[in-house]
Coordinates of C-alpha atoms in Angstrom, one line a residue:
X164 CA 79.7 98.0 110.0
X165 CA 81.1 95.9 107.2
X166 CA 82.9 97.4 104.5
X167 CA 84.2 96.1 100.8
X168 CA 86.1 97.2 98.1
X169 CA 83.9 97.7 94.8
X170 CA 84.5 98.5 91.2
X171 CA 82.8 101.8 90.4
X172 CA 82.9 101.0 86.7
X173 CA 81.6 97.7 86.8
X174 CA 79.3 98.3 89.9
X175 CA 80.5 95.4 91.5
X176 CA 82.2 94.2 94.9
X177 CA 85.9 92.8 94.6
X178 CA 86.5 91.8 98.1
X179 CA 84.3 90.1 101.0
X180 CA 82.6 92.4 103.1
X181 CA 84.7 92.7 106.4
X182 CA 84.5 94.9 109.6
X183 CA 86.1 98.3 109.0
X184 CA 88.6 97.5 112.1
X185 CA 89.8 94.5 109.6
X186 CA 90.8 96.8 106.7
X187 CA 92.2 99.4 109.3
X188 CA 94.2 96.4 110.7
X189 CA 95.6 95.5 107.1
X190 CA 96.7 99.2 106.7
X191 CA 98.2 99.1 110.1
X192 CA 100.3 95.8 109.1
X193 CA 101.3 97.3 106.2
X194 CA 103.0 100.3 107.9
X195 CA 104.8 97.7 110.3
X196 CA 105.9 95.5 107.8
X197 CA 106.8 98.1 105.0
X198 CA 107.4 101.3 106.7
X199 CA 109.0 103.0 103.6
X200 CA 106.0 102.4 101.2
X201 CA 102.6 103.8 101.7
X202 CA 100.1 101.2 101.1
X203 CA 96.6 102.8 101.4
X204 CA 93.1 101.2 100.9
X205 CA 90.8 103.2 98.5
X206 CA 89.1 105.4 100.9
X207 CA 88.1 107.6 98.1
X208 CA 87.5 106.4 94.5
X209 CA 91.0 105.6 93.3
X210 CA 92.6 104.1 90.4
X211 CA 95.8 102.3 91.2
X212 CA 99.0 102.6 89.3
X213 CA 101.5 99.8 88.2
X214 CA 103.8 101.1 90.8
X215 CA 101.1 100.8 93.6
X216 CA 100.3 97.0 92.2
X217 CA 104.0 96.0 92.6
X218 CA 103.9 97.5 96.2
X219 CA 100.6 95.7 97.1
X220 CA 102.1 92.4 95.5
X221 CA 105.3 93.0 97.7
X222 CA 103.2 93.5 100.7
X223 CA 101.1 90.3 100.5
X224 CA 104.4 88.3 100.2
X225 CA 105.6 89.9 103.3
X226 CA 102.2 89.1 104.8
X227 CA 102.6 85.5 103.8
X228 CA 106.0 85.4 105.6
X229 CA 104.9 87.3 108.5
X230 CA 105.2 85.8 112.3
X231 CA 103.0 87.7 114.5
X232 CA 104.5 88.5 118.0
X233 CA 101.8 89.3 120.5
X234 CA 102.9 92.1 122.9
X235 CA 100.4 90.8 125.4
X236 CA 98.5 87.3 126.2
X237 CA 95.4 87.9 124.2
X238 CA 93.9 84.7 125.6
X239 CA 93.1 86.2 129.2
X240 CA 90.7 88.5 127.3
X241 CA 88.6 85.7 125.8
X242 CA 85.2 85.4 127.3
X243 CA 83.7 82.7 125.1
X244 CA 85.3 80.7 121.9
X245 CA 86.4 83.3 119.5
X246 CA 84.8 86.2 121.3
X247 CA 87.4 88.6 123.0
X248 CA 86.1 91.3 125.5
X249 CA 87.8 94.5 123.5
X250 CA 86.3 96.8 126.2
X251 CA 88.4 95.2 128.7
X252 CA 91.4 94.8 126.6
X253 CA 91.3 98.6 125.7
X254 CA 91.2 99.5 129.3
X255 CA 94.2 97.2 130.0
X256 CA 96.1 98.9 126.9
X257 CA 94.9 102.3 127.6
X258 CA 93.2 102.6 124.4
X259 CA 89.9 102.7 122.5
X260 CA 87.9 99.3 121.9
X261 CA 88.2 100.0 118.1
X262 CA 91.9 100.4 118.5
X263 CA 92.2 97.3 120.8
X264 CA 90.2 95.4 118.1
X265 CA 92.7 96.7 115.3
X266 CA 95.7 95.6 117.3
X267 CA 94.4 92.0 117.9
X268 CA 93.4 91.6 114.1
X269 CA 97.0 92.3 113.1
X270 CA 98.0 89.4 115.3
X271 CA 95.6 87.2 113.0
X272 CA 97.9 86.1 110.3
X273 CA 94.9 84.1 108.7
X274 CA 92.8 87.0 108.5
X275 CA 95.3 89.5 107.3
X276 CA 96.5 87.1 104.4
X277 CA 92.8 86.7 103.4
X278 CA 92.3 90.7 103.4
X279 CA 95.7 91.2 101.8
X280 CA 94.8 89.0 99.2
X281 CA 91.6 90.4 98.3
X282 CA 92.8 93.8 98.6
X283 CA 95.6 93.1 96.2
X284 CA 93.3 91.5 93.7
X285 CA 91.4 94.8 93.6
X286 CA 94.3 96.6 93.3
X287 CA 95.5 94.7 90.2
X288 CA 91.8 94.8 88.7
X289 CA 92.1 98.8 89.1
X290 CA 95.4 98.9 87.5
X291 CA 95.2 96.5 84.8
X292 CA 91.8 97.8 83.6
X293 CA 92.1 101.5 84.7
X294 CA 88.9 101.0 86.8
X295 CA 88.4 103.3 90.0
X296 CA 87.8 101.3 93.1
X297 CA 86.7 102.3 96.6
X298 CA 86.1 101.1 100.2
X299 CA 82.5 101.4 100.7
X300 CA 80.1 100.5 103.5
X301 CA 78.4 97.2 102.8
X302 CA 74.6 96.5 103.2
X303 CA 75.1 93.5 105.5

């Protein structure tokens, strides 16, 4: 199910609608790249502080400089162009298909950079205007 970050006060979306696995992968990547900083998506209504917006900005630049190092060969799990068999990958990794999707998405630098930029813009909007934002389920 797709999710997006919306501004509660303005009743508008601030990011693209993306699968929840993409947003969870972004948080996972934040923990990998910045283990001492807590970067979290707004799972409940939240107004971000200036300090949090600085942390998100730093995270964005870390994602920009990120060089993914896959711990396994993902190509053997493709069943069609741009289609991965997450069930088979999950079985090989000994995890769930959702966890396998999160792992693969953290390795997709283009996707992570786009999601990080969108989340950063939402955080900056929240911090600058004092608006509460929230990650919500999309209609599409």
